[in-house]
């Protein structure tokens, strides 16, 4: 059933990204400015297909990847982790091969026009935070202003690796949401250190 859901969500996502021509053939649509793929849970292969099309969107300013990590594991390493009851590892591997994981670290594409990114309710954890920080430091999100990472299973150690990435874009950020993450006092202090004197940041949700 998970494979069927993944295939259906892949079809819906591609339809949103490309559209249909004459009811039969996919046609390229590079002019999207806003796209929501919320609750579209795809396996690693579908995520790569949709992710590759996503990087064609040169004018994309608003992207929602809310809850896009799949329920079940499909990659052999993930399945092995589940068999050995390594649930945390399995969850992290699911994220790594998800659409959100692809955007963070599966491509070198620069999302030049993206201003709003919503990745809430994905198990980003420390590894995903590290992937995202690297992308931010490397300038892959040069226009990002509004970042929603609510309920992404990030703790204080996640903030240690995410902090330098936030610092890299602190003067362009206006809204940062980290609510629902158990970052504790240490994580909050790390965030303060990396956002000190941010020029435009007017709202932080913890």
mmCIF file of N, CA and C in Angstrom, residues 89-169:
data_model
loop_
_atom_site.group_PDB
_atom_site.id
_atom_site.type_symbol
_atom_site.label_atom_id
_atom_site.label_comp_id
_atom_site.label_asym_id
_atom_site.label_seq_id
_atom_site.Cartn_x
_atom_site.Cartn_y
_atom_site.Cartn_z
ATOM 1 N N UNK A 89 17.537 5.440 13.766
ATOM 2 C CA UNK A 89 18.330 5.384 12.545
ATOM 3 C C UNK A 89 17.421 5.236 11.325
ATOM 4 N N UNK A 90 16.414 4.385 11.441
ATOM 5 C CA UNK A 90 15.495 4.170 10.327
ATOM 6 C C UNK A 90 14.768 5.458 9.972
ATOM 7 N N UNK A 91 14.366 6.207 10.986
ATOM 8 C CA UNK A 91 13.659 7.471 10.765
ATOM 9 C C UNK A 91 14.560 8.473 10.044
ATOM 10 N N UNK A 92 15.806 8.555 10.480
ATOM 11 C CA UNK A 92 16.750 9.481 9.856
ATOM 12 C C UNK A 92 17.025 9.091 8.406
ATOM 13 N N UNK A 93 17.117 7.789 8.142
ATOM 14 C CA UNK A 93 17.358 7.328 6.780
ATOM 15 C C UNK A 93 16.156 7.584 5.883
ATOM 16 N N UNK A 94 14.960 7.454 6.457
ATOM 17 C CA UNK A 94 13.754 7.781 5.689
ATOM 18 C C UNK A 94 13.806 9.236 5.246
ATOM 19 N N UNK A 95 14.205 10.116 6.170
ATOM 20 C CA UNK A 95 14.270 11.533 5.827
ATOM 21 C C UNK A 95 15.311 11.787 4.744
ATOM 22 N N UNK A 96 16.449 11.151 4.894
ATOM 23 C CA UNK A 96 17.536 11.382 3.946
ATOM 24 C C UNK A 96 17.118 11.063 2.517
ATOM 25 N N UNK A 97 16.251 10.061 2.355
ATOM 26 C CA UNK A 97 15.810 9.664 1.019
ATOM 27 C C UNK A 97 14.434 10.231 0.668
ATOM 28 N N UNK A 98 13.975 11.210 1.430
ATOM 29 C CA UNK A 98 12.680 11.837 1.163
ATOM 30 C C UNK A 98 12.858 13.036 0.238
ATOM 31 N N UNK A 99 11.747 13.630 -0.192
ATOM 32 C CA UNK A 99 11.799 14.807 -1.049
ATOM 33 C C UNK A 99 12.460 15.973 -0.320
ATOM 34 N N UNK A 100 12.129 16.124 0.955
ATOM 35 C CA UNK A 100 12.735 17.178 1.767
ATOM 36 C C UNK A 100 14.243 16.958 1.878
ATOM 37 N N UNK A 101 14.644 15.723 2.099
ATOM 38 C CA UNK A 101 16.061 15.392 2.162
ATOM 39 C C UNK A 101 16.763 15.666 0.844
ATOM 40 N N UNK A 102 16.061 15.431 -0.256
ATOM 41 C CA UNK A 102 16.630 15.713 -1.575
ATOM 42 C C UNK A 102 16.911 17.201 -1.732
ATOM 43 N N UNK A 103 15.961 18.034 -1.325
ATOM 44 C CA UNK A 103 16.129 19.487 -1.439
ATOM 45 C C UNK A 103 17.290 19.961 -0.565
ATOM 46 N N UNK A 104 17.413 19.378 0.632
ATOM 47 C CA UNK A 104 18.493 19.778 1.545
ATOM 48 C C UNK A 104 19.873 19.356 1.038
ATOM 49 N N UNK A 105 20.001 18.084 0.619
ATOM 50 C CA UNK A 105 21.332 17.578 0.325
ATOM 51 C C UNK A 105 21.472 16.683 -0.883
ATOM 52 N N UNK A 106 20.384 16.430 -1.605
ATOM 53 C CA UNK A 106 20.450 15.526 -2.753
ATOM 54 C C UNK A 106 20.751 16.214 -4.058
ATOM 55 N N UNK A 107 20.894 17.531 -4.013
ATOM 56 C CA UNK A 107 21.168 18.310 -5.216
ATOM 57 C C UNK A 107 22.027 19.508 -4.840
ATOM 58 N N UNK A 108 22.735 20.050 -5.822
ATOM 59 C CA UNK A 108 23.504 21.272 -5.623
ATOM 60 C C UNK A 108 22.774 22.488 -6.185
ATOM 61 N N UNK A 109 21.527 22.294 -6.562
ATOM 62 C CA UNK A 109 20.746 23.370 -7.175
ATOM 63 C C UNK A 109 20.604 24.566 -6.239
ATOM 64 N N UNK A 110 20.712 25.758 -6.804
ATOM 65 C CA UNK A 110 20.512 26.994 -6.049
ATOM 66 C C UNK A 110 19.070 27.462 -6.249
ATOM 67 N N UNK A 111 18.314 27.520 -5.154
ATOM 68 C CA UNK A 111 16.930 27.986 -5.214
ATOM 69 C C UNK A 111 16.947 29.513 -5.120
ATOM 70 N N UNK A 112 17.287 30.140 -6.236
ATOM 71 C CA UNK A 112 17.625 31.561 -6.258
ATOM 72 C C UNK A 112 16.459 32.476 -5.896
ATOM 73 N N UNK A 113 15.220 32.074 -6.206
ATOM 74 C CA UNK A 113 14.072 32.948 -5.973
ATOM 75 C C UNK A 113 13.278 32.579 -4.719
ATOM 76 N N UNK A 114 13.646 31.495 -4.060
ATOM 77 C CA UNK A 114 12.839 30.975 -2.955
ATOM 78 C C UNK A 114 12.913 31.883 -1.727
ATOM 79 N N UNK A 115 11.743 32.392 -1.312
ATOM 80 C CA UNK A 115 11.664 33.265 -0.145
ATOM 81 C C UNK A 115 11.036 32.574 1.064
ATOM 82 N N UNK A 116 10.132 31.629 0.822
ATOM 83 C CA UNK A 116 9.439 30.938 1.906
ATOM 84 C C UNK A 116 9.602 29.429 1.754
ATOM 85 N N UNK A 117 10.091 28.781 2.809
ATOM 86 C CA UNK A 117 10.285 27.322 2.807
ATOM 87 C C UNK A 117 9.648 26.730 4.053
ATOM 88 N N UNK A 118 8.731 25.801 3.852
ATOM 89 C CA UNK A 118 8.033 25.134 4.952
ATOM 90 C C UNK A 118 8.389 23.650 4.922
ATOM 91 N N UNK A 119 9.136 23.203 5.937
ATOM 92 C CA UNK A 119 9.524 21.785 6.016
ATOM 93 C C UNK A 119 9.044 21.165 7.325
ATOM 94 N N UNK A 120 8.031 21.743 7.926
ATOM 95 C CA UNK A 120 7.563 21.268 9.217
ATOM 96 C C UNK A 120 7.084 19.819 9.168
ATOM 97 N N UNK A 121 7.161 19.175 10.322
ATOM 98 C CA UNK A 121 6.674 17.800 10.506
ATOM 99 C C UNK A 121 7.432 16.780 9.659
ATOM 100 N N UNK A 122 8.717 17.014 9.451
ATOM 101 C CA UNK A 122 9.615 16.027 8.860
ATOM 102 C C UNK A 122 10.701 15.704 9.888
ATOM 103 N N UNK A 123 11.137 14.444 9.990
ATOM 104 C CA UNK A 123 12.162 14.086 10.986
ATOM 105 C C UNK A 123 13.556 14.527 10.547
ATOM 106 N N UNK A 124 13.774 15.837 10.569
ATOM 107 C CA UNK A 124 15.053 16.396 10.125
ATOM 108 C C UNK A 124 16.197 15.900 11.009
ATOM 109 N N UNK A 125 15.990 15.960 12.336
ATOM 110 C CA UNK A 125 16.987 15.506 13.311
ATOM 111 C C UNK A 125 18.350 16.174 13.056
ATOM 112 N N UNK A 126 19.400 15.660 13.669
ATOM 113 C CA UNK A 126 20.720 16.277 13.556
ATOM 114 C C UNK A 126 21.299 16.145 12.149
ATOM 115 N N UNK A 127 21.154 14.982 11.538
ATOM 116 C CA UNK A 127 21.734 14.761 10.214
ATOM 117 C C UNK A 127 21.110 15.682 9.179
ATOM 118 N N UNK A 128 19.782 15.800 9.214
ATOM 119 C CA UNK A 128 19.109 16.691 8.274
ATOM 120 C C UNK A 128 19.476 18.145 8.512
ATOM 121 N N UNK A 129 19.630 18.518 9.804
ATOM 122 C CA UNK A 129 20.039 19.884 10.137
ATOM 123 C C UNK A 129 21.430 20.179 9.592
ATOM 124 N N UNK A 130 22.292 19.169 9.640
ATOM 125 C CA UNK A 130 23.650 19.323 9.114
ATOM 126 C C UNK A 130 23.628 19.501 7.594
ATOM 127 N N UNK A 131 22.780 18.721 6.919
ATOM 128 C CA UNK A 131 22.641 18.837 5.473
ATOM 129 C C UNK A 131 22.142 20.223 5.082
ATOM 130 N N UNK A 132 21.139 20.701 5.824
ATOM 131 C CA UNK A 132 20.532 21.994 5.515
ATOM 132 C C UNK A 132 21.513 23.132 5.787
ATOM 133 N N UNK A 133 22.243 23.036 6.892
ATOM 134 C CA UNK A 133 23.229 24.070 7.231
ATOM 135 C C UNK A 133 24.273 24.190 6.125
ATOM 136 N N UNK A 134 24.725 23.066 5.613
ATOM 137 C CA UNK A 134 25.714 23.079 4.532
ATOM 138 C C UNK A 134 25.144 23.779 3.305
ATOM 139 N N UNK A 135 23.873 23.501 3.004
ATOM 140 C CA UNK A 135 23.225 24.142 1.852
ATOM 141 C C UNK A 135 23.132 25.650 2.048
ATOM 142 N N UNK A 136 22.810 26.079 3.264
ATOM 143 C CA UNK A 136 22.706 27.512 3.551
ATOM 144 C C UNK A 136 24.066 28.196 3.453
ATOM 145 N N UNK A 137 25.076 27.561 4.010
ATOM 146 C CA UNK A 137 26.433 28.118 3.981
ATOM 147 C C UNK A 137 26.958 28.211 2.556
ATOM 148 N N UNK A 138 26.582 27.251 1.728
ATOM 149 C CA UNK A 138 27.033 27.229 0.332
ATOM 150 C C UNK A 138 26.220 28.138 -0.577
ATOM 151 N N UNK A 139 25.302 28.892 0.000
ATOM 152 C CA UNK A 139 24.553 29.882 -0.767
ATOM 153 C C UNK A 139 23.471 29.334 -1.663
ATOM 154 N N UNK A 140 22.908 28.169 -1.298
ATOM 155 C CA UNK A 140 21.876 27.564 -2.143
ATOM 156 C C UNK A 140 20.486 28.150 -1.913
ATOM 157 N N UNK A 141 20.335 28.988 -0.885
ATOM 158 C CA UNK A 141 19.050 29.644 -0.607
ATOM 159 C C UNK A 141 19.298 31.139 -0.382
ATOM 160 N N UNK A 142 19.743 31.860 -1.417
ATOM 161 C CA UNK A 142 20.191 33.244 -1.249
ATOM 162 C C UNK A 142 19.085 34.260 -0.988
ATOM 163 N N UNK A 143 17.819 33.875 -1.202
ATOM 164 C CA UNK A 143 16.715 34.821 -1.013
ATOM 165 C C UNK A 143 15.790 34.420 0.127
ATOM 166 N N UNK A 144 16.105 33.347 0.847
ATOM 167 C CA UNK A 144 15.205 32.803 1.858
ATOM 168 C C UNK A 144 14.952 33.802 2.986
ATOM 169 N N UNK A 145 13.666 34.069 3.253
ATOM 170 C CA UNK A 145 13.267 35.014 4.289
ATOM 171 C C UNK A 145 12.439 34.370 5.395
ATOM 172 N N UNK A 146 11.590 33.429 5.023
ATOM 173 C CA UNK A 146 10.650 32.818 5.972
ATOM 174 C C UNK A 146 10.901 31.312 6.007
ATOM 175 N N UNK A 147 11.356 30.817 7.155
ATOM 176 C CA UNK A 147 11.697 29.395 7.297
ATOM 177 C C UNK A 147 10.884 28.766 8.415
ATOM 178 N N UNK A 148 10.127 27.727 8.072
ATOM 179 C CA UNK A 148 9.303 27.017 9.049
ATOM 180 C C UNK A 148 9.844 25.607 9.247
ATOM 181 N N UNK A 149 10.438 25.361 10.428
ATOM 182 C CA UNK A 149 10.949 24.034 10.782
ATOM 183 C C UNK A 149 10.271 23.537 12.056
ATOM 184 N N UNK A 150 8.978 23.795 12.166
ATOM 185 C CA UNK A 150 8.193 23.337 13.314
ATOM 186 C C UNK A 150 8.170 21.805 13.385
ATOM 187 N N UNK A 151 8.357 21.275 14.574
ATOM 188 C CA UNK A 151 8.212 19.837 14.818
ATOM 189 C C UNK A 151 9.062 18.986 13.873
ATOM 190 N N UNK A 152 10.352 19.271 13.843
ATOM 191 C CA UNK A 152 11.277 18.543 12.971
ATOM 192 C C UNK A 152 12.223 17.630 13.748
ATOM 193 N N UNK A 153 11.873 17.344 15.002
ATOM 194 C CA UNK A 153 12.637 16.413 15.832
ATOM 195 C C UNK A 153 14.093 16.846 15.996
ATOM 196 N N UNK A 154 14.302 18.143 16.133
ATOM 197 C CA UNK A 154 15.650 18.672 16.334
ATOM 198 C C UNK A 154 15.860 18.978 17.814
ATOM 199 N N UNK A 155 16.999 18.560 18.348
ATOM 200 C CA UNK A 155 17.335 18.836 19.745
ATOM 201 C C UNK A 155 18.491 19.824 19.808
ATOM 202 N N UNK A 156 19.089 19.976 20.986
ATOM 203 C CA UNK A 156 20.162 20.953 21.133
ATOM 204 C C UNK A 156 21.384 20.617 20.263
ATOM 205 N N UNK A 157 21.638 19.321 20.048
ATOM 206 C CA UNK A 157 22.770 18.953 19.184
ATOM 207 C C UNK A 157 22.478 19.311 17.726
ATOM 208 N N UNK A 158 21.211 19.257 17.339
ATOM 209 C CA UNK A 158 20.824 19.672 15.987
ATOM 210 C C UNK A 158 21.087 21.155 15.794
ATOM 211 N N UNK A 159 20.811 21.938 16.845
ATOM 212 C CA UNK A 159 21.028 23.378 16.758
ATOM 213 C C UNK A 159 22.509 23.715 16.631
ATOM 214 N N UNK A 160 23.359 22.875 17.197
ATOM 215 C CA UNK A 160 24.801 23.100 17.083
ATOM 216 C C UNK A 160 25.244 23.094 15.620
ATOM 217 N N UNK A 161 24.692 22.167 14.836
ATOM 218 C CA UNK A 161 25.094 22.070 13.429
ATOM 219 C C UNK A 161 24.274 22.993 12.536
ATOM 220 N N UNK A 162 23.025 23.290 12.930
ATOM 221 C CA UNK A 162 22.184 24.184 12.134
ATOM 222 C C UNK A 162 22.583 25.640 12.320
ATOM 223 N N UNK A 163 23.084 25.970 13.508
ATOM 224 C CA UNK A 163 23.418 27.354 13.844
ATOM 225 C C UNK A 163 24.257 28.082 12.811
ATOM 226 N N UNK A 164 25.390 27.519 12.373
ATOM 227 C CA UNK A 164 26.209 28.213 11.364
ATOM 228 C C UNK A 164 25.455 28.487 10.062
ATOM 229 N N UNK A 165 24.519 27.596 9.706
ATOM 230 C CA UNK A 165 23.707 27.816 8.515
ATOM 231 C C UNK A 165 22.768 28.993 8.693
ATOM 232 N N UNK A 166 22.145 29.071 9.873
ATOM 233 C CA UNK A 166 21.262 30.197 10.173
ATOM 234 C C UNK A 166 22.058 31.501 10.187
ATOM 235 N N UNK A 167 23.267 31.448 10.739
ATOM 236 C CA UNK A 167 24.124 32.636 10.751
ATOM 237 C C UNK A 167 24.389 33.140 9.328
ATOM 238 N N UNK A 168 24.556 32.195 8.402
ATOM 239 C CA UNK A 168 24.877 32.558 7.016
ATOM 240 C C UNK A 168 23.764 33.352 6.351
ATOM 241 N N UNK A 169 22.509 33.176 6.819
ATOM 242 C CA UNK A 169 21.388 33.882 6.191
ATOM 243 C C UNK A 169 20.674 34.802 7.177
#
